[in-house]
Amino acid sequence: MTRVCFTFHESVRQNPLIRHVIGTMAELLEVGVRVAAPGECAAPNEVEVFTGPRIGAPETAAIVVPCDAWESWPAAGVQVTKIEEAQALVLGDSTSGAPLERELPEFWLRGAAFMLSREEEFAEPHRDEWGCFSAYSSRLHELGVLSKPLINQYAAILARRLNVWCEHRNIRLSERPRWKGGAKFAVVLSHDVDAIRRWSVAQAWRLLKQARNPRDFAFRHGVTSILDSLRHAKAIQDPMCSFDRWMAEESRYGYRSTFYFCVPAPKPRHPYDPTYRFEDAVEFEGRTITCGELMRVMIERGFEVGLHGSYLSHESRDVLSRGKSQVEKVLGRDIAGLRQHFLRFDARTTWSAQEAAGFDYDSTLGYNEAIGFRAGIAAPFHPWNASSETAHRILELPMTVMDGALFRSLKLSPALAARRVREHIDIVEAVGGLAVLLWHPDATDPESHPGWWDCYRETLAYLATRPAWVATGRDIAAWWTSRESKSSH
Ligand SMILES: [Zn+2]
């Protein structure tokens, strides 16, 4: 069977990011691929995609990805254009002229690198009140293309042109399905466990103890929580403690989700860190068990438990590594993934810290205030490490829709929110991508989160009508890693 070979002009050696971006695109193709070293040739039975200066392109290459110069792309100058029918990024209003079928426009590669390497996050110093690079700082958001998985669309253009070239020559490429079981696209259902109950004097007291003055979040929130907890001391069911409902609703469709838990005493601790402990009580299927027992039940039933990295952990290998061991100790087994609390994330440091702490995947890369694709990609990918000029080993499973973004930032009604999620799922299905949904477990409380739970139930019912592979983050990451091992880099 024939495979596609990505070759590079010798000069690409000077810019390792180019080969990394092409390698990421190659993994999105549903055919066998080999990514050659710069200067290395394709074998006679391989279909060649050449990247480099036009003048150096071999006659035999099926597709040429031109790369004559690597110009700098200040985010403010980036605009939206089109390649075929799909939206694409370009610097200024330059166009490629009449496109050749064999040659992709030069901005195809540069634009992909712009999105995947997160260079706008390096260039833009502004951070929001939680220290996050916000959607409002993103050029993709400003241009109205954050909701489009442009990288997947770029890969689809390449795939289509390769198919046409092969069809004309009667060449059949070896197939490599993108998702398990021939599913058209994939979805991760995930939950950040910021709270295990609404009413708990003990948990509220732990928060209050951290207050340094009456204007503190810890003081204000601690006091209201204690009063609220005392008022409901006799309540039988806590409205935010409904892990059994989440698990039952997902299990109805045969789905398993991922729950990211916080550790009890992160060092350093921030007042925004949750105050529950693994020995605290939760109601579960009519019984009272500890949070630690709940976590083990989740594992036994095929759900995934991961780490919800504490507020100050996103830049520290040691804090993340301690958190990982604490969760693993409770579970009696290793964990694979995490998401950072408040989505606190720094493209310069967080992936390195997570990777050094031993995580296989992260699923933080999304926005608190918008839905869509922060790096333009709806698929797992290896982030680029700009300081070492290599790819990170850790996989990123970009988070694409969060409940809070729909209801708090976009202020959508439950019906509109459900429609927006359906549209998002349709967009991901159309490119055969990956959607990562985040709903907080306390969203079952109708008083504080009106409509959030119903929106989630509606979303699950909709998903059940689609050809999706719904899996935990761990399963998706493992699948992608094994799929990568079949291609040659
Ligand atoms: Zn959180």
Short mmCIF file of C-alpha atoms and ligand atoms in Angstrom, two decimals:
data_model
loop_
_atom_site.label_atom_id
_atom_site.label_comp_id
_atom_site.label_asym_id
_atom_site.label_seq_id
_atom_site.Cartn_x
_atom_site.Cartn_y
_atom_site.Cartn_z
CA MET A 1 0.00 0.00 0.00
CA THR A 2 1.18 3.49 -0.82
CA ARG A 3 1.79 6.12 1.81
CA VAL A 4 2.37 9.84 1.71
CA CYS A 5 5.88 11.07 2.35
CA PHE A 6 6.45 14.63 3.58
CA THR A 7 9.83 15.85 2.39
CA PHE A 8 11.63 19.10 3.14
CA HIS A 9 14.21 21.22 1.46
CA GLU A 10 17.56 21.16 3.25
CA SER A 11 17.04 24.80 4.34
CA VAL A 12 14.09 23.81 6.56
CA ARG A 13 16.67 22.56 9.05
CA GLN A 14 17.08 26.22 10.10
CA ASN A 15 13.47 26.39 11.29
CA PRO A 16 12.36 23.20 13.11
CA LEU A 17 8.86 24.65 13.63
CA ILE A 18 8.13 24.07 9.93
CA ARG A 19 8.66 20.33 10.17
CA HIS A 20 6.64 20.24 13.40
CA VAL A 21 3.66 21.99 11.78
CA ILE A 22 3.78 19.68 8.78
CA GLY A 23 4.04 16.70 11.15
CA THR A 24 0.89 17.90 12.98
CA MET A 25 -0.94 18.22 9.66
CA ALA A 26 0.28 14.76 8.64
CA GLU A 27 -1.32 13.24 11.76
CA LEU A 28 -4.67 14.69 10.73
CA LEU A 29 -4.63 12.80 7.43
CA GLU A 30 -6.46 9.51 7.26
CA VAL A 31 -3.76 7.80 5.23
CA GLY A 32 -0.39 6.27 6.05
CA VAL A 33 2.33 8.91 6.33
CA ARG A 34 6.06 9.31 6.73
CA VAL A 35 7.68 12.60 7.70
CA ALA A 36 11.21 12.66 6.31
CA ALA A 37 14.22 14.56 7.63
CA PRO A 38 15.14 17.82 5.86
CA GLY A 39 17.02 17.00 2.67
CA GLU A 40 15.87 13.36 2.65
CA CYS A 41 14.13 12.08 -0.51
CA ALA A 42 10.86 10.22 -0.94
CA ALA A 43 11.02 6.56 -1.99
CA PRO A 44 9.80 5.79 -5.54
CA ASN A 45 6.57 4.21 -4.25
CA GLU A 46 5.66 7.10 -1.93
CA VAL A 47 3.43 10.05 -2.80
CA GLU A 48 5.47 13.15 -2.06
CA VAL A 49 4.41 16.39 -0.37
CA PHE A 50 7.34 18.76 -0.56
CA THR A 51 7.88 21.75 1.74
CA GLY A 52 10.49 24.36 0.93
CA PRO A 53 11.36 27.06 -1.59
CA ARG A 54 9.39 26.69 -4.83
CA ILE A 55 12.58 26.59 -6.84
CA GLY A 56 13.76 23.49 -4.99
CA ALA A 57 10.53 21.49 -5.47
CA PRO A 58 11.02 18.14 -7.21
CA GLU A 59 9.05 17.65 -10.44
CA THR A 60 7.59 14.46 -9.03
CA ALA A 61 6.06 16.03 -5.90
CA ALA A 62 2.27 15.65 -5.80
CA ILE A 63 1.86 18.75 -3.65
CA VAL A 64 4.19 21.64 -2.94
CA VAL A 65 3.94 23.60 0.30
CA PRO A 66 5.88 26.73 -0.60
CA CYS A 67 8.06 28.31 2.00
CA ASP A 68 10.31 30.88 0.36
CA ALA A 69 10.66 33.22 3.31
CA TRP A 70 9.47 33.02 6.90
CA GLU A 71 8.04 36.45 7.50
CA SER A 72 7.03 37.71 10.90
CA TRP A 73 3.26 37.79 11.52
CA PRO A 74 2.24 40.51 13.99
CA ALA A 75 -1.21 39.41 15.19
CA ALA A 76 -2.79 42.80 14.45
CA GLY A 77 -1.94 42.45 10.75
CA VAL A 78 -3.45 38.98 10.35
CA GLN A 79 -6.62 38.88 8.23
CA VAL A 80 -9.08 36.27 7.03
CA THR A 81 -8.97 35.07 3.44
CA LYS A 82 -10.08 31.89 1.68
CA ILE A 83 -8.45 28.79 0.30
CA GLU A 84 -10.98 27.08 -1.91
CA GLU A 85 -14.19 27.47 0.12
CA ALA A 86 -12.55 27.43 3.55
CA GLN A 87 -11.47 30.36 5.68
CA ALA A 88 -7.77 30.85 6.17
CA LEU A 89 -5.39 33.37 7.69
CA VAL A 90 -3.17 35.70 5.73
CA LEU A 91 -0.93 38.63 6.64
CA GLY A 92 -2.36 41.90 5.35
CA ASP A 93 -4.42 41.61 2.20
CA SER A 94 -1.86 39.73 0.13
CA THR A 95 -3.35 36.97 -1.97
CA SER A 96 -1.67 34.14 -3.72
CA GLY A 97 -2.98 34.97 -7.18
CA ALA A 98 -4.54 32.21 -9.25
CA PRO A 99 -4.01 29.10 -7.16
CA LEU A 100 -2.33 26.10 -8.67
CA GLU A 101 -3.75 22.71 -7.78
CA ARG A 102 -0.28 21.34 -7.02
CA GLU A 103 0.83 24.29 -4.94
CA LEU A 104 -0.74 25.47 -1.70
CA PRO A 105 -0.69 29.22 -1.04
CA GLU A 106 2.31 30.30 1.01
CA PHE A 107 0.10 31.53 3.85
CA TRP A 108 -1.21 27.97 4.40
CA LEU A 109 1.94 26.95 6.25
CA ARG A 110 2.67 30.28 7.92
CA GLY A 111 -0.93 30.63 9.15
CA ALA A 112 -0.93 27.09 10.54
CA ALA A 113 2.29 27.83 12.42
CA PHE A 114 0.79 31.09 13.72
CA MET A 115 -2.13 29.20 15.28
CA LEU A 116 -0.43 26.01 16.45
CA SER A 117 2.66 27.56 18.02
CA ARG A 118 0.46 30.11 19.89
CA GLU A 119 2.79 32.92 18.89
CA GLU A 120 0.14 35.56 19.62
CA GLU A 121 0.27 34.46 23.29
CA PHE A 122 4.01 35.09 23.36
CA ALA A 123 3.71 38.46 21.65
CA GLU A 124 0.75 39.83 23.65
CA PRO A 125 1.62 40.62 27.29
CA HIS A 126 -1.92 41.40 28.49
CA ARG A 127 -3.46 38.91 30.93
CA ASP A 128 -6.91 39.02 32.54
CA GLU A 129 -7.75 39.16 36.28
CA TRP A 130 -6.91 35.46 36.66
CA GLY A 131 -3.63 35.77 34.80
CA CYS A 132 -5.05 34.08 31.70
CA PHE A 133 -4.50 34.99 28.07
CA SER A 134 -8.11 35.81 27.34
CA ALA A 135 -10.17 35.21 24.21
CA TYR A 136 -10.50 38.99 23.98
CA SER A 137 -6.74 39.18 23.37
CA SER A 138 -6.89 36.60 20.59
CA ARG A 139 -6.78 37.68 16.97
CA LEU A 140 -8.78 34.56 16.04
CA HIS A 141 -11.60 35.75 18.29
CA GLU A 142 -11.36 39.28 16.96
CA LEU A 143 -11.57 38.02 13.38
CA GLY A 144 -14.59 35.87 14.21
CA VAL A 145 -12.91 32.57 13.35
CA LEU A 146 -12.36 31.17 16.84
CA SER A 147 -15.39 28.91 16.39
CA LYS A 148 -13.89 27.36 13.22
CA PRO A 149 -11.27 24.59 13.41
CA LEU A 150 -9.11 26.20 10.72
CA ILE A 151 -6.23 23.74 11.14
CA ASN A 152 -8.54 20.78 10.46
CA GLN A 153 -9.84 22.64 7.40
CA TYR A 154 -6.26 23.23 6.21
CA ALA A 155 -5.57 19.52 6.53
CA ALA A 156 -8.77 18.72 4.62
CA ILE A 157 -7.61 20.90 1.70
CA LEU A 158 -4.35 19.00 1.58
CA ALA A 159 -6.17 15.66 1.80
CA ARG A 160 -8.54 16.57 -1.02
CA ARG A 161 -5.73 17.61 -3.36
CA LEU A 162 -3.76 14.47 -2.58
CA ASN A 163 -6.83 12.37 -3.35
CA VAL A 164 -7.34 14.03 -6.71
CA TRP A 165 -3.68 13.55 -7.61
CA CYS A 166 -3.82 9.88 -6.64
CA GLU A 167 -7.13 9.24 -8.42
CA HIS A 168 -5.70 10.55 -11.69
CA ARG A 169 -2.87 8.06 -11.37
CA ASN A 170 -4.89 5.19 -10.03
CA ILE A 171 -2.91 5.15 -6.82
CA ARG A 172 -4.56 3.88 -3.65
CA LEU A 173 -3.23 5.25 -0.40
CA SER A 174 -3.22 3.05 2.69
CA GLU A 175 -6.01 4.02 5.07
CA ARG A 176 -5.53 5.13 8.65
CA PRO A 177 -8.80 5.99 10.41
CA ARG A 178 -8.70 9.07 12.59
CA TRP A 179 -10.97 7.71 15.31
CA LYS A 180 -11.72 4.39 16.89
CA GLY A 181 -14.35 2.11 15.41
CA GLY A 182 -14.73 4.20 12.28
CA ALA A 183 -16.42 7.02 14.22
CA LYS A 184 -16.69 10.21 12.23
CA PHE A 185 -15.54 12.44 15.10
CA ALA A 186 -14.70 12.30 18.79
CA VAL A 187 -15.97 13.94 21.96
CA VAL A 188 -14.56 14.10 25.48
CA LEU A 189 -17.05 14.82 28.27
CA SER A 190 -15.24 16.35 31.22
CA HIS A 191 -15.90 17.86 34.62
CA ASP A 192 -13.74 20.07 36.82
CA VAL A 193 -14.61 19.26 40.41
CA ASP A 194 -14.39 22.71 42.00
CA ALA A 195 -16.89 21.77 44.70
CA ILE A 196 -18.30 18.51 46.03
CA ARG A 197 -21.18 20.14 47.89
CA ARG A 198 -22.80 23.50 48.38
CA TRP A 199 -23.46 23.26 52.10
CA SER A 200 -20.57 22.31 54.33
CA VAL A 201 -19.62 24.22 57.44
CA ALA A 202 -16.25 22.45 57.54
CA GLN A 203 -15.38 23.43 53.97
CA ALA A 204 -16.58 27.01 54.46
CA TRP A 205 -14.59 27.28 57.69
CA ARG A 206 -11.43 26.12 55.89
CA LEU A 207 -11.94 28.95 53.43
CA LEU A 208 -12.62 31.55 56.09
CA LYS A 209 -9.43 30.59 57.93
CA GLN A 210 -7.43 31.78 54.92
CA ALA A 211 -8.84 35.33 55.10
CA ARG A 212 -6.38 38.08 55.87
CA ASN A 213 -8.86 40.96 55.92
CA PRO A 214 -12.65 41.46 55.62
CA ARG A 215 -12.41 42.51 51.98
CA ASP A 216 -10.86 39.16 50.96
CA PHE A 217 -12.69 36.73 48.76
CA ALA A 218 -11.94 34.12 51.46
CA PHE A 219 -13.63 36.22 54.12
CA ARG A 220 -16.70 37.28 52.15
CA HIS A 221 -17.32 33.91 50.57
CA GLY A 222 -16.38 32.01 53.74
CA VAL A 223 -18.93 33.90 55.85
CA THR A 224 -21.81 33.57 53.36
CA SER A 225 -21.03 29.89 52.91
CA ILE A 226 -21.03 29.20 56.64
CA LEU A 227 -24.39 30.96 57.08
CA ASP A 228 -25.84 29.18 54.05
CA SER A 229 -24.54 25.82 55.33
CA LEU A 230 -25.96 26.37 58.82
CA ARG A 231 -29.35 27.28 57.36
CA HIS A 232 -29.40 23.99 55.47
CA ALA A 233 -27.84 21.83 58.17
CA LYS A 234 -30.82 19.47 58.08
CA ALA A 235 -31.10 19.18 54.30
CA ILE A 236 -31.08 15.59 53.07
CA GLN A 237 -29.80 16.19 49.58
CA ASP A 238 -27.17 18.79 48.74
CA PRO A 239 -28.02 20.37 45.36
CA MET A 240 -24.40 20.42 44.24
CA CYS A 241 -23.58 16.89 45.31
CA SER A 242 -24.96 14.83 42.44
CA PHE A 243 -22.12 12.81 41.01
CA ASP A 244 -24.48 9.84 40.72
CA ARG A 245 -26.75 11.89 38.46
CA TRP A 246 -23.90 12.84 36.13
CA MET A 247 -22.67 9.28 35.93
CA ALA A 248 -26.16 7.82 35.43
CA GLU A 249 -27.06 10.30 32.71
CA GLU A 250 -23.86 9.60 30.78
CA SER A 251 -24.08 5.85 31.34
CA ARG A 252 -27.58 5.85 29.80
CA TYR A 253 -25.89 6.38 26.46
CA GLY A 254 -22.91 4.18 27.24
CA TYR A 255 -20.68 7.22 27.73
CA ARG A 256 -17.88 7.59 30.26
CA SER A 257 -16.50 10.98 31.23
CA THR A 258 -13.46 12.44 32.95
CA PHE A 259 -13.56 14.08 36.39
CA TYR A 260 -10.62 16.29 37.35
CA PHE A 261 -10.27 16.49 41.16
CA CYS A 262 -8.44 19.07 43.24
CA VAL A 263 -6.05 18.02 45.96
CA PRO A 264 -6.87 18.95 49.58
CA ALA A 265 -3.90 21.06 50.58
CA PRO A 266 -1.92 22.36 47.65
CA LYS A 267 1.27 24.19 48.58
CA PRO A 268 1.20 27.05 47.86
CA ARG A 269 -2.54 27.46 48.37
CA HIS A 270 -4.62 30.29 46.93
CA PRO A 271 -8.04 31.36 48.29
CA TYR A 272 -9.57 30.36 44.93
CA ASP A 273 -8.51 26.77 45.53
CA PRO A 274 -11.41 24.52 46.61
CA THR A 275 -11.47 23.42 50.24
CA TYR A 276 -12.88 19.89 50.02
CA ARG A 277 -10.82 16.94 51.19
CA PHE A 278 -10.76 13.33 50.10
CA GLU A 279 -12.23 12.23 53.45
CA ASP A 280 -15.21 14.63 53.20
CA ALA A 281 -18.63 13.03 52.80
CA VAL A 282 -20.64 12.89 49.58
CA GLU A 283 -24.07 11.44 48.97
CA PHE A 284 -23.96 8.81 46.27
CA GLU A 285 -26.79 6.51 45.17
CA GLY A 286 -28.56 6.88 48.51
CA ARG A 287 -25.45 6.25 50.62
CA THR A 288 -22.90 8.51 52.25
CA ILE A 289 -19.34 7.79 51.17
CA THR A 290 -16.10 9.76 51.19
CA CYS A 291 -14.86 11.75 48.25
CA GLY A 292 -11.94 9.31 47.95
CA GLU A 293 -14.37 6.37 47.76
CA LEU A 294 -16.34 8.22 45.10
CA MET A 295 -13.17 8.63 43.04
CA ARG A 296 -12.49 4.90 43.24
CA VAL A 297 -16.08 4.05 42.24
CA MET A 298 -15.65 6.28 39.21
CA ILE A 299 -12.56 4.33 38.14
CA GLU A 300 -14.26 0.96 38.74
CA ARG A 301 -17.10 2.01 36.45
CA GLY A 302 -14.83 3.09 33.61
CA PHE A 303 -14.82 6.82 34.25
CA GLU A 304 -11.53 8.66 34.35
CA VAL A 305 -10.16 10.59 37.30
CA GLY A 306 -7.50 13.20 36.63
CA LEU A 307 -5.98 16.17 38.44
CA HIS A 308 -7.53 19.62 38.54
CA GLY A 309 -4.26 21.54 38.91
CA SER A 310 -4.38 24.05 41.78
CA TYR A 311 -4.53 27.79 41.17
CA LEU A 312 -0.79 28.34 41.57
CA SER A 313 0.37 25.07 40.02
CA HIS A 314 0.44 25.94 36.33
CA GLU A 315 4.08 26.95 36.35
CA SER A 316 5.48 24.45 38.81
CA ARG A 317 6.54 20.92 38.08
CA ASP A 318 6.83 20.21 41.82
CA VAL A 319 3.33 21.40 42.73
CA LEU A 320 1.84 19.43 39.83
CA SER A 321 3.86 16.38 40.63
CA ARG A 322 2.74 16.45 44.30
CA GLY A 323 -0.89 16.84 43.18
CA LYS A 324 -0.52 13.91 40.81
CA SER A 325 0.86 11.63 43.55
CA GLN A 326 -1.90 12.65 45.98
CA VAL A 327 -4.65 11.68 43.54
CA GLU A 328 -2.80 8.49 42.60
CA LYS A 329 -2.47 7.52 46.25
CA VAL A 330 -6.23 7.75 46.74
CA LEU A 331 -6.94 5.81 43.55
CA GLY A 332 -4.20 3.24 43.93
CA ARG A 333 -3.30 3.69 40.28
CA ASP A 334 -1.66 6.19 37.98
CA ILE A 335 -3.43 9.09 36.34
CA ALA A 336 -2.84 10.37 32.81
CA GLY A 337 -4.24 13.85 32.50
CA LEU A 338 -5.13 17.16 34.02
CA ARG A 339 -6.79 20.49 33.56
CA GLN A 340 -5.64 23.67 35.32
CA HIS A 341 -8.08 25.43 37.69
CA PHE A 342 -9.47 28.69 36.15
CA LEU A 343 -7.75 27.50 32.93
CA ARG A 344 -4.64 29.29 34.19
CA PHE A 345 -2.07 28.64 31.55
CA ASP A 346 1.12 30.06 30.15
CA ALA A 347 2.23 28.70 26.79
CA ARG A 348 5.85 29.39 27.81
CA THR A 349 5.86 27.30 30.99
CA THR A 350 2.75 25.22 31.67
CA TRP A 351 3.24 22.38 29.18
CA SER A 352 6.87 21.99 30.29
CA ALA A 353 5.85 21.81 33.96
CA GLN A 354 3.05 19.32 33.25
CA GLU A 355 5.27 17.17 31.10
CA ALA A 356 8.04 17.13 33.71
CA ALA A 357 5.46 16.12 36.34
CA GLY A 358 4.73 13.04 34.22
CA PHE A 359 1.35 13.78 32.65
CA ASP A 360 0.47 12.23 29.29
CA TYR A 361 -2.03 14.89 28.35
CA ASP A 362 -3.42 18.28 29.31
CA SER A 363 -6.87 19.61 28.49
CA THR A 364 -6.66 23.25 29.55
CA LEU A 365 -6.19 25.02 26.24
CA GLY A 366 -9.50 26.82 25.80
CA TYR A 367 -11.10 30.01 27.05
CA ASN A 368 -13.18 30.95 30.09
CA GLU A 369 -15.18 33.47 28.09
CA ALA A 370 -15.58 31.99 24.62
CA ILE A 371 -16.14 28.69 22.92
CA GLY A 372 -14.04 27.44 20.04
CA PHE A 373 -10.53 26.47 19.11
CA ARG A 374 -7.78 28.45 20.82
CA ALA A 375 -5.03 26.96 18.60
CA GLY A 376 -7.32 26.58 15.58
CA ILE A 377 -7.25 22.81 15.97
CA ALA A 378 -9.97 20.35 16.97
CA ALA A 379 -7.74 17.31 17.59
CA PRO A 380 -5.03 16.17 19.98
CA PHE A 381 -1.66 17.70 19.16
CA HIS A 382 1.84 18.09 20.53
CA PRO A 383 2.40 21.71 21.53
CA TRP A 384 5.48 23.52 20.31
CA ASN A 385 8.18 24.34 22.84
CA ALA A 386 9.54 27.63 21.55
CA SER A 387 12.48 27.77 23.94
CA SER A 388 13.94 24.38 23.05
CA GLU A 389 12.58 24.49 19.47
CA THR A 390 11.18 20.98 19.79
CA ALA A 391 7.73 19.48 20.16
CA HIS A 392 6.48 18.70 23.66
CA ARG A 393 5.98 15.02 24.41
CA ILE A 394 2.73 15.82 26.24
CA LEU A 395 -0.47 15.82 24.16
CA GLU A 396 -2.91 18.71 24.28
CA LEU A 397 -6.62 17.87 24.04
CA PRO A 398 -7.95 21.40 23.55
CA MET A 399 -11.02 22.22 25.63
CA THR A 400 -13.64 23.66 23.28
CA VAL A 401 -16.88 24.38 25.19
CA MET A 402 -17.36 25.27 28.83
CA ASP A 403 -20.69 25.72 30.63
CA GLY A 404 -19.57 29.00 32.24
CA ALA A 405 -18.66 30.51 28.87
CA LEU A 406 -22.15 29.78 27.52
CA PHE A 407 -24.13 30.95 30.53
CA ARG A 408 -21.96 33.54 32.28
CA SER A 409 -19.86 35.15 29.55
CA LEU A 410 -22.14 34.80 26.54
CA LYS A 411 -25.21 35.04 28.83
CA LEU A 412 -27.20 32.62 26.67
CA SER A 413 -30.57 31.28 27.68
CA PRO A 414 -30.65 27.50 28.26
CA ALA A 415 -32.32 26.97 24.87
CA LEU A 416 -29.80 29.14 23.04
CA ALA A 417 -26.90 27.55 24.89
CA ALA A 418 -28.08 24.08 23.87
CA ARG A 419 -28.38 25.24 20.28
CA ARG A 420 -24.89 26.74 20.36
CA VAL A 421 -23.45 23.45 21.63
CA ARG A 422 -25.26 21.53 18.89
CA GLU A 423 -23.81 23.88 16.29
CA HIS A 424 -20.37 23.41 17.80
CA ILE A 425 -20.75 19.63 17.65
CA ASP A 426 -21.87 19.89 14.01
CA ILE A 427 -18.79 21.96 13.17
CA VAL A 428 -16.52 19.38 14.76
CA GLU A 429 -18.35 16.53 13.05
CA ALA A 430 -17.97 18.24 9.66
CA VAL A 431 -14.16 18.18 9.98
CA GLY A 432 -13.98 14.84 11.80
CA GLY A 433 -12.39 16.58 14.78
CA LEU A 434 -12.39 16.43 18.56
CA ALA A 435 -14.71 18.42 20.82
CA VAL A 436 -13.94 18.62 24.54
CA LEU A 437 -16.92 19.62 26.67
CA LEU A 438 -16.53 20.92 30.21
CA TRP A 439 -19.48 20.97 32.60
CA HIS A 440 -18.91 21.63 36.31
CA PRO A 441 -20.50 19.03 38.62
CA ASP A 442 -22.15 21.74 40.75
CA ALA A 443 -24.17 22.80 37.68
CA THR A 444 -26.99 20.52 38.85
CA ASP A 445 -27.96 23.19 41.41
CA PRO A 446 -30.93 24.89 39.72
CA GLU A 447 -30.77 27.91 41.99
CA SER A 448 -27.19 28.93 41.25
CA HIS A 449 -27.00 27.41 37.74
CA PRO A 450 -30.46 27.64 36.16
CA GLY A 451 -30.70 25.58 33.01
CA TRP A 452 -27.10 24.34 33.00
CA TRP A 453 -27.97 20.72 33.77
CA ASP A 454 -30.84 20.60 31.27
CA CYS A 455 -28.55 21.97 28.59
CA TYR A 456 -26.08 19.16 29.31
CA ARG A 457 -28.79 16.49 29.19
CA GLU A 458 -30.01 17.85 25.88
CA THR A 459 -26.45 17.83 24.57
CA LEU A 460 -25.98 14.17 25.50
CA ALA A 461 -29.26 13.24 23.81
CA TYR A 462 -28.12 15.07 20.67
CA LEU A 463 -24.71 13.41 20.72
CA ALA A 464 -26.39 10.02 20.84
CA THR A 465 -27.86 10.74 17.39
CA ARG A 466 -24.42 11.52 15.91
CA PRO A 467 -21.65 9.14 14.73
CA ALA A 468 -19.34 10.19 17.57
CA TRP A 469 -16.80 8.28 19.60
CA VAL A 470 -17.45 9.61 23.10
CA ALA A 471 -14.58 8.73 25.40
CA THR A 472 -12.49 9.88 28.34
CA GLY A 473 -9.50 12.14 27.81
CA ARG A 474 -7.25 9.25 28.74
CA ASP A 475 -8.70 6.95 26.07
CA ILE A 476 -8.50 9.63 23.39
CA ALA A 477 -4.88 10.43 24.30
CA ALA A 478 -3.92 6.74 24.29
CA TRP A 479 -5.61 6.21 20.92
CA TRP A 480 -3.82 9.20 19.39
CA THR A 481 -0.45 8.11 20.73
CA SER A 482 -0.83 4.63 19.34
CA ARG A 483 -2.01 6.04 16.02
CA GLU A 484 1.08 8.29 15.89
CA SER A 485 3.33 5.34 16.51
CA LYS A 486 2.12 3.82 13.24
CA SER A 487 3.32 6.76 11.21
CA SER A 488 6.97 7.36 10.82
CA HIS A 489 8.71 10.59 11.81
ZN ZN B 1 -11.65 24.88 38.43
#
